[in-house]
Amino acid sequence: EVRLLESGGDLVQPGGSLRLSCAASGFPLSSYAVNWVRQAPGKGLEWVSSFSTDGRTYYSDSVNGRFTIFRDNSKNTVSLEMNSLTAEDTAIYFCTRGRRPVAGRGPKYYYDFWGQGTLVTVSS
Amino acid sequence: EIVLTQSPGTLSVSPGERATLSCRANESVSSSYLAWYQQRPGQAPRLLISGASLRATGIPDRFSGSGSGTDFTLTIGRLEPEDFAVYYCQQCGASPPTFGQGTKLEIK
């Protein structure tokens, strides 16, 4: 059974940092892309970052330069290091497994499995 | 970036009836790259449809997707109580991948 379990969400002050982790089970992490998608309170879904099977990383413009995504194959986890956080980063962060409809490059994935999410609140 | 506009924002339908949800893109999207998700209150989204019309594993056949180019449709036939939720379309053919703002399907 495919499972994704996020952790690390917390209350953090503006300008602070936080690391989220996604523990994957039921599939080989190295064979699939893993992505972070967030949802601000009462709002819609927003793609944040992707880690592809070839090790390439992708970021939305809103987090590029502040967030870093990385993978630890030995632990079967993908993590998101978040720096210089602002109130606009407040959201539930979902870890998702990505699938490419067509072979290629770039964060061109749809998401066939989702974790339950972890809440990040940026507030003083 | 590609902007997806979903309509209506809220749709009120009675159980047992059919619901039709629309997703319109501001530029053409290959059908291969159009997906639909369902999000029930307090839950994570769930993949319903990929490739505009391919049901994901375990999704009932009352859910169907169609469309091409800039206009896509999700149809839910014979609504069950568990179908009342928020539905999102997503395109992943261009970077960044983007979602529509969602359609809330509520009980009439």
PDB file of C-alpha atoms in Angstrom:
ATOM      1  CA  GLU A   1       0.000   0.000   0.000  1.00  0.00           C
ATOM      2  CA  VAL A   2       1.347   3.407  -0.988  1.00  0.00           C
ATOM      3  CA  ARG A   3       1.565   5.800   1.945  1.00  0.00           C
ATOM      4  CA  LEU A   4       2.985   9.279   2.380  1.00  0.00           C
ATOM      5  CA  LEU A   5       3.375  10.726   5.867  1.00  0.00           C
ATOM      6  CA  GLU A   6       4.333  14.351   6.388  1.00  0.00           C
ATOM      7  CA  SER A   7       5.845  15.753   9.555  1.00  0.00           C
ATOM      8  CA  GLY A   8       7.527  18.900  10.792  1.00  0.00           C
ATOM      9  CA  GLY A   9       4.727  21.443  10.599  1.00  0.00           C
ATOM     10  CA  ASP A  10       4.747  24.011  13.375  1.00  0.00           C
ATOM     11  CA  LEU A  11       4.183  27.616  14.415  1.00  0.00           C
ATOM     12  CA  VAL A  12       7.162  29.740  13.373  1.00  0.00           C
ATOM     13  CA  GLN A  13       7.871  33.460  13.482  1.00  0.00           C
ATOM     14  CA  PRO A  14       8.205  35.540  10.315  1.00  0.00           C
ATOM     15  CA  GLY A  15      11.727  35.249   8.980  1.00  0.00           C
ATOM     16  CA  GLY A  16      12.178  31.851  10.593  1.00  0.00           C
ATOM     17  CA  SER A  17      12.964  28.441   9.172  1.00  0.00           C
ATOM     18  CA  LEU A  18      11.352  25.026   9.222  1.00  0.00           C
ATOM     19  CA  ARG A  19      12.021  21.608   7.746  1.00  0.00           C
ATOM     20  CA  LEU A  20       9.214  19.361   6.582  1.00  0.00           C
ATOM     21  CA  SER A  21       9.688  15.667   5.912  1.00  0.00           C
ATOM     22  CA  CYS A  22       7.723  13.159   3.877  1.00  0.00           C
ATOM     23  CA  ALA A  23       8.159   9.502   4.686  1.00  0.00           C
ATOM     24  CA  ALA A  24       7.178   7.234   1.820  1.00  0.00           C
ATOM     25  CA  SER A  25       6.291   3.565   1.989  1.00  0.00           C
ATOM     26  CA  GLY A  26       4.882   0.982  -0.374  1.00  0.00           C
ATOM     27  CA  PHE A  27       6.942   2.093  -3.356  1.00  0.00           C
ATOM     28  CA  PRO A  28      10.598   2.794  -4.195  1.00  0.00           C
ATOM     29  CA  LEU A  29      11.115   6.521  -3.701  1.00  0.00           C
ATOM     30  CA  SER A  30      13.912   6.644  -6.261  1.00  0.00           C
ATOM     31  CA  SER A  31      11.498   5.522  -8.989  1.00  0.00           C
ATOM     32  CA  TYR A  32       8.969   8.304  -8.564  1.00  0.00           C
ATOM     33  CA  ALA A  33       8.891  12.067  -8.376  1.00  0.00           C
ATOM     34  CA  VAL A  34       7.832  13.554  -5.064  1.00  0.00           C
ATOM     35  CA  ASN A  35       6.215  16.958  -4.837  1.00  0.00           C
ATOM     36  CA  TRP A  36       4.999  19.443  -2.261  1.00  0.00           C
ATOM     37  CA  VAL A  37       1.640  21.100  -2.800  1.00  0.00           C
ATOM     38  CA  ARG A  38       0.216  23.586  -0.307  1.00  0.00           C
ATOM     39  CA  GLN A  39      -3.178  24.926   0.619  1.00  0.00           C
ATOM     40  CA  ALA A  40      -3.602  28.170   2.519  1.00  0.00           C
ATOM     41  CA  PRO A  41      -6.494  28.201   5.020  1.00  0.00           C
ATOM     42  CA  GLY A  42      -9.782  28.173   3.142  1.00  0.00           C
ATOM     43  CA  LYS A  43      -8.015  28.494  -0.215  1.00  0.00           C
ATOM     44  CA  GLY A  44      -7.135  26.355  -3.220  1.00  0.00           C
ATOM     45  CA  LEU A  45      -4.137  24.226  -4.114  1.00  0.00           C
ATOM     46  CA  GLU A  46      -0.724  25.561  -5.099  1.00  0.00           C
ATOM     47  CA  TRP A  47       2.260  23.599  -6.375  1.00  0.00           C
ATOM     48  CA  VAL A  48       5.425  24.386  -4.387  1.00  0.00           C
ATOM     49  CA  SER A  49       8.289  22.096  -5.397  1.00  0.00           C
ATOM     50  CA  SER A  50       9.199  18.822  -7.121  1.00  0.00           C
ATOM     51  CA  PHE A  51      12.048  16.330  -6.851  1.00  0.00           C
ATOM     52  CA  SER A  52      12.277  14.289 -10.024  1.00  0.00           C
ATOM     53  CA  THR A  53      13.580  10.767 -10.491  1.00  0.00           C
ATOM     54  CA  ASP A  54      16.745  12.075 -12.146  1.00  0.00           C
ATOM     55  CA  GLY A  55      17.518  14.289  -9.174  1.00  0.00           C
ATOM     56  CA  ARG A  56      16.423  17.554 -10.737  1.00  0.00           C
ATOM     57  CA  THR A  57      14.590  19.984  -8.506  1.00  0.00           C
ATOM     58  CA  TYR A  58      11.924  22.522  -9.374  1.00  0.00           C
ATOM     59  CA  TYR A  59      10.371  25.384  -7.448  1.00  0.00           C
ATOM     60  CA  SER A  60       7.496  27.789  -7.821  1.00  0.00           C
ATOM     61  CA  ASP A  61       8.480  31.431  -8.241  1.00  0.00           C
ATOM     62  CA  SER A  62       6.987  32.233  -4.828  1.00  0.00           C
ATOM     63  CA  VAL A  63       9.443  29.957  -2.976  1.00  0.00           C
ATOM     64  CA  ASN A  64      12.450  29.834  -5.313  1.00  0.00           C
ATOM     65  CA  GLY A  65      15.576  30.849  -3.443  1.00  0.00           C
ATOM     66  CA  ARG A  66      13.965  30.299  -0.029  1.00  0.00           C
ATOM     67  CA  PHE A  67      12.961  26.631  -0.112  1.00  0.00           C
ATOM     68  CA  THR A  68      15.129  23.598  -0.856  1.00  0.00           C
ATOM     69  CA  ILE A  69      13.836  20.116  -1.603  1.00  0.00           C
ATOM     70  CA  PHE A  70      16.035  17.074  -1.137  1.00  0.00           C
ATOM     71  CA  ARG A  71      15.751  13.300  -0.987  1.00  0.00           C
ATOM     72  CA  ASP A  72      17.290  10.698   1.317  1.00  0.00           C
ATOM     73  CA  ASN A  73      16.966   7.325  -0.412  1.00  0.00           C
ATOM     74  CA  SER A  74      18.329   5.424   2.600  1.00  0.00           C
ATOM     75  CA  LYS A  75      15.470   6.731   4.740  1.00  0.00           C
ATOM     76  CA  ASN A  76      12.922   6.822   1.911  1.00  0.00           C
ATOM     77  CA  THR A  77      12.143  10.444   2.707  1.00  0.00           C
ATOM     78  CA  VAL A  78      11.861  13.714   0.831  1.00  0.00           C
ATOM     79  CA  SER A  79      12.291  16.895   2.830  1.00  0.00           C
ATOM     80  CA  LEU A  80      11.539  20.568   2.267  1.00  0.00           C
ATOM     81  CA  GLU A  81      13.808  23.081   3.950  1.00  0.00           C
ATOM     82  CA  MET A  82      11.975  26.399   4.243  1.00  0.00           C
ATOM     83  CA  ASN A  83      13.759  29.670   5.058  1.00  0.00           C
ATOM     84  CA  SER A  84      12.767  33.333   5.317  1.00  0.00           C
ATOM     85  CA  LEU A  85       9.189  32.362   6.001  1.00  0.00           C
ATOM     86  CA  THR A  86       6.408  34.906   5.704  1.00  0.00           C
ATOM     87  CA  ALA A  87       2.724  34.911   6.587  1.00  0.00           C
ATOM     88  CA  GLU A  88       1.992  34.038   2.944  1.00  0.00           C
ATOM     89  CA  ASP A  89       3.644  30.653   3.519  1.00  0.00           C
ATOM     90  CA  THR A  90       1.010  29.704   6.094  1.00  0.00           C
ATOM     91  CA  ALA A  91      -0.686  26.593   4.734  1.00  0.00           C
ATOM     92  CA  ILE A  92      -1.175  22.882   4.949  1.00  0.00           C
ATOM     93  CA  TYR A  93       1.685  21.284   3.054  1.00  0.00           C
ATOM     94  CA  PHE A  94       0.885  18.042   1.252  1.00  0.00           C
ATOM     95  CA  CYS A  95       3.453  15.556   0.030  1.00  0.00           C
ATOM     96  CA  THR A  96       2.417  13.910  -3.221  1.00  0.00           C
ATOM     97  CA  ARG A  97       3.676  11.208  -5.555  1.00  0.00           C
ATOM     98  CA  GLY A  98       4.009  12.498  -9.086  1.00  0.00           C
ATOM     99  CA  ARG A  99       3.331  10.737 -12.378  1.00  0.00           C
ATOM    100  CA  ARG A 100       4.296  11.972 -15.817  1.00  0.00           C
ATOM    101  CA  PRO A 101       1.645  11.582 -18.497  1.00  0.00           C
ATOM    102  CA  VAL A 102       4.403  11.753 -21.117  1.00  0.00           C
ATOM    103  CA  ALA A 103       8.155  11.262 -20.760  1.00  0.00           C
ATOM    104  CA  GLY A 104      10.042  14.511 -20.501  1.00  0.00           C
ATOM    105  CA  ARG A 105      11.474  17.079 -18.139  1.00  0.00           C
ATOM    106  CA  GLY A 106      10.168  19.754 -15.857  1.00  0.00           C
ATOM    107  CA  PRO A 107       7.635  19.498 -13.026  1.00  0.00           C
ATOM    108  CA  LYS A 108       5.015  18.074 -15.407  1.00  0.00           C
ATOM    109  CA  TYR A 109       3.313  15.728 -12.973  1.00  0.00           C
ATOM    110  CA  TYR A 110      -0.133  14.907 -11.815  1.00  0.00           C
ATOM    111  CA  TYR A 111      -0.397  13.519  -8.299  1.00  0.00           C
ATOM    112  CA  ASP A 112      -1.718  10.014  -7.775  1.00  0.00           C
ATOM    113  CA  PHE A 113      -1.149   9.732  -4.030  1.00  0.00           C
ATOM    114  CA  TRP A 114      -1.296  12.392  -1.322  1.00  0.00           C
ATOM    115  CA  GLY A 115      -0.298  12.476   2.302  1.00  0.00           C
ATOM    116  CA  GLN A 116      -2.643  13.917   4.920  1.00  0.00           C
ATOM    117  CA  GLY A 117      -0.664  17.131   5.172  1.00  0.00           C
ATOM    118  CA  THR A 118       1.186  19.062   7.847  1.00  0.00           C
ATOM    119  CA  LEU A 119       0.261  22.576   8.982  1.00  0.00           C
ATOM    120  CA  VAL A 120       2.755  25.406   8.830  1.00  0.00           C
ATOM    121  CA  THR A 121       1.733  28.624  10.555  1.00  0.00           C
ATOM    122  CA  VAL A 122       3.911  31.706  10.206  1.00  0.00           C
ATOM    123  CA  SER A 123       2.951  34.286  12.792  1.00  0.00           C
ATOM    124  CA  SER A 124       4.447  36.444  15.513  1.00  0.00           C
TER     125      SER A 124
ATOM    126  CA  GLU B   1       1.478  30.462 -16.461  1.00  0.00           C
ATOM    127  CA  ILE B   2      -1.684  28.683 -17.525  1.00  0.00           C
ATOM    128  CA  VAL B   3      -4.731  29.907 -15.626  1.00  0.00           C
ATOM    129  CA  LEU B   4      -7.555  27.446 -15.076  1.00  0.00           C
ATOM    130  CA  THR B   5     -11.004  28.842 -14.341  1.00  0.00           C
ATOM    131  CA  GLN B   6     -13.583  26.490 -12.882  1.00  0.00           C
ATOM    132  CA  SER B   7     -17.305  27.081 -13.025  1.00  0.00           C
ATOM    133  CA  PRO B   8     -19.553  27.356 -11.281  1.00  0.00           C
ATOM    134  CA  GLY B   9     -17.917  28.275  -8.001  1.00  0.00           C
ATOM    135  CA  THR B  10     -20.666  26.433  -6.140  1.00  0.00           C
ATOM    136  CA  LEU B  11     -23.049  23.878  -7.587  1.00  0.00           C
ATOM    137  CA  SER B  12     -26.180  22.764  -5.709  1.00  0.00           C
ATOM    138  CA  VAL B  13     -27.514  19.389  -6.826  1.00  0.00           C
ATOM    139  CA  SER B  14     -29.789  16.792  -5.273  1.00  0.00           C
ATOM    140  CA  PRO B  15     -28.538  13.273  -4.494  1.00  0.00           C
ATOM    141  CA  GLY B  16     -29.235  10.937  -7.368  1.00  0.00           C
ATOM    142  CA  GLU B  17     -28.980  13.696  -9.969  1.00  0.00           C
ATOM    143  CA  ARG B  18     -26.118  14.468 -12.343  1.00  0.00           C
ATOM    144  CA  ALA B  19     -23.494  17.184 -11.844  1.00  0.00           C
ATOM    145  CA  THR B  20     -21.435  18.830 -14.572  1.00  0.00           C
ATOM    146  CA  LEU B  21     -18.332  20.806 -13.621  1.00  0.00           C
ATOM    147  CA  SER B  22     -16.326  22.941 -16.030  1.00  0.00           C
ATOM    148  CA  CYS B  23     -12.634  23.795 -16.245  1.00  0.00           C
ATOM    149  CA  ARG B  24     -11.480  26.351 -18.802  1.00  0.00           C
ATOM    150  CA  ALA B  25      -7.839  27.185 -19.572  1.00  0.00           C
ATOM    151  CA  ASN B  26      -6.542  30.509 -20.883  1.00  0.00           C
ATOM    152  CA  GLU B  27      -4.449  28.612 -23.419  1.00  0.00           C
ATOM    153  CA  SER B  28      -4.566  25.147 -24.923  1.00  0.00           C
ATOM    154  CA  VAL B  29      -3.722  22.168 -22.705  1.00  0.00           C
ATOM    155  CA  SER B  30      -2.972  18.744 -24.118  1.00  0.00           C
ATOM    156  CA  SER B  31      -5.543  16.287 -22.833  1.00  0.00           C
ATOM    157  CA  SER B  32      -2.730  14.126 -21.513  1.00  0.00           C
ATOM    158  CA  TYR B  33      -1.938  16.800 -18.959  1.00  0.00           C
ATOM    159  CA  LEU B  34      -5.353  17.496 -17.448  1.00  0.00           C
ATOM    160  CA  ALA B  35      -6.335  15.937 -14.108  1.00  0.00           C
ATOM    161  CA  TRP B  36      -9.233  16.209 -11.669  1.00  0.00           C
ATOM    162  CA  TYR B  37      -9.164  15.831  -7.883  1.00  0.00           C
ATOM    163  CA  GLN B  38     -11.787  15.549  -5.173  1.00  0.00           C
ATOM    164  CA  GLN B  39     -11.276  17.029  -1.713  1.00  0.00           C
ATOM    165  CA  ARG B  40     -13.677  16.182   1.075  1.00  0.00           C
ATOM    166  CA  PRO B  41     -13.753  18.423   4.172  1.00  0.00           C
ATOM    167  CA  GLY B  42     -10.737  17.890   6.395  1.00  0.00           C
ATOM    168  CA  GLN B  43      -9.122  15.460   3.971  1.00  0.00           C
ATOM    169  CA  ALA B  44      -6.341  15.522   1.436  1.00  0.00           C
ATOM    170  CA  PRO B  45      -7.250  15.735  -2.247  1.00  0.00           C
ATOM    171  CA  ARG B  46      -7.715  12.467  -4.113  1.00  0.00           C
ATOM    172  CA  LEU B  47      -6.966  11.841  -7.773  1.00  0.00           C
ATOM    173  CA  LEU B  48     -10.103  11.095  -9.781  1.00  0.00           C
ATOM    174  CA  ILE B  49      -9.133  11.527 -13.413  1.00  0.00           C
ATOM    175  CA  SER B  50      -5.879  11.853 -15.344  1.00  0.00           C
ATOM    176  CA  GLY B  51      -5.374  12.392 -19.061  1.00  0.00           C
ATOM    177  CA  ALA B  52      -8.689  14.256 -19.114  1.00  0.00           C
ATOM    178  CA  SER B  53     -10.727  11.034 -19.139  1.00  0.00           C
ATOM    179  CA  LEU B  54      -8.872   8.165 -17.434  1.00  0.00           C
ATOM    180  CA  ARG B  55     -10.339   7.184 -14.096  1.00  0.00           C
ATOM    181  CA  ALA B  56      -7.825   6.522 -11.346  1.00  0.00           C
ATOM    182  CA  THR B  57      -7.750   3.161  -9.611  1.00  0.00           C
ATOM    183  CA  GLY B  58     -10.804   2.585  -7.459  1.00  0.00           C
ATOM    184  CA  ILE B  59     -12.791   5.553  -8.780  1.00  0.00           C
ATOM    185  CA  PRO B  60     -16.433   4.637  -9.521  1.00  0.00           C
ATOM    186  CA  ASP B  61     -17.606   4.758 -13.110  1.00  0.00           C
ATOM    187  CA  ARG B  62     -20.170   7.457 -12.282  1.00  0.00           C
ATOM    188  CA  PHE B  63     -17.186   9.842 -12.566  1.00  0.00           C
ATOM    189  CA  SER B  64     -16.234  10.725 -16.129  1.00  0.00           C
ATOM    190  CA  GLY B  65     -14.009  13.345 -17.706  1.00  0.00           C
ATOM    191  CA  SER B  66     -13.997  14.813 -21.169  1.00  0.00           C
ATOM    192  CA  GLY B  67     -12.789  17.747 -23.182  1.00  0.00           C
ATOM    193  CA  SER B  68      -9.845  19.042 -25.129  1.00  0.00           C
ATOM    194  CA  GLY B  69      -7.948  22.216 -25.908  1.00  0.00           C
ATOM    195  CA  THR B  70      -9.169  24.837 -23.455  1.00  0.00           C
ATOM    196  CA  ASP B  71     -12.441  23.289 -22.251  1.00  0.00           C
ATOM    197  CA  PHE B  72     -12.707  20.296 -19.969  1.00  0.00           C
ATOM    198  CA  THR B  73     -15.610  18.773 -18.074  1.00  0.00           C
ATOM    199  CA  LEU B  74     -16.039  16.489 -15.092  1.00  0.00           C
ATOM    200  CA  THR B  75     -19.403  14.754 -14.960  1.00  0.00           C
ATOM    201  CA  ILE B  76     -20.708  12.902 -11.947  1.00  0.00           C
ATOM    202  CA  GLY B  77     -23.761  10.788 -12.634  1.00  0.00           C
ATOM    203  CA  ARG B  78     -26.217   9.735  -9.916  1.00  0.00           C
ATOM    204  CA  LEU B  79     -24.698  11.691  -7.040  1.00  0.00           C
ATOM    205  CA  GLU B  80     -24.009   9.790  -3.838  1.00  0.00           C
ATOM    206  CA  PRO B  81     -23.798  11.522  -0.405  1.00  0.00           C
ATOM    207  CA  GLU B  82     -20.004  11.086  -0.345  1.00  0.00           C
ATOM    208  CA  ASP B  83     -19.629  12.981  -3.653  1.00  0.00           C
ATOM    209  CA  PHE B  84     -20.443  16.344  -2.095  1.00  0.00           C
ATOM    210  CA  ALA B  85     -17.010  17.913  -1.869  1.00  0.00           C
ATOM    211  CA  VAL B  86     -14.721  20.397  -3.598  1.00  0.00           C
ATOM    212  CA  TYR B  87     -13.342  19.482  -7.023  1.00  0.00           C
ATOM    213  CA  TYR B  88     -10.169  20.840  -8.589  1.00  0.00           C
ATOM    214  CA  CYS B  89      -8.789  20.576 -12.088  1.00  0.00           C
ATOM    215  CA  GLN B  90      -5.041  20.703 -12.688  1.00  0.00           C
ATOM    216  CA  GLN B  91      -2.845  21.111 -15.730  1.00  0.00           C
ATOM    217  CA  CYS B  92       0.708  19.803 -15.772  1.00  0.00           C
ATOM    218  CA  GLY B  93       1.620  20.381 -19.396  1.00  0.00           C
ATOM    219  CA  ALA B  94       3.312  23.677 -18.763  1.00  0.00           C
ATOM    220  CA  SER B  95       5.461  24.878 -15.905  1.00  0.00           C
ATOM    221  CA  PRO B  96       4.398  25.753 -13.335  1.00  0.00           C
ATOM    222  CA  PRO B  97       1.677  23.162 -12.888  1.00  0.00           C
ATOM    223  CA  THR B  98      -1.485  24.979 -11.894  1.00  0.00           C
ATOM    224  CA  PHE B  99      -4.860  24.240 -10.351  1.00  0.00           C
ATOM    225  CA  GLY B 100      -8.265  25.760 -10.853  1.00  0.00           C
ATOM    226  CA  GLN B 101      -9.788  27.574  -7.896  1.00  0.00           C
ATOM    227  CA  GLY B 102     -12.213  24.718  -7.249  1.00  0.00           C
ATOM    228  CA  THR B 103     -15.921  24.003  -7.529  1.00  0.00           C
ATOM    229  CA  LYS B 104     -17.833  23.228  -4.360  1.00  0.00           C
ATOM    230  CA  LEU B 105     -20.529  20.632  -4.939  1.00  0.00           C
ATOM    231  CA  GLU B 106     -23.186  20.960  -2.281  1.00  0.00           C
ATOM    232  CA  ILE B 107     -26.403  19.182  -1.475  1.00  0.00           C
ATOM    233  CA  LYS B 108     -29.503  20.922  -2.755  1.00  0.00           C
TER     234      LYS B 108
END
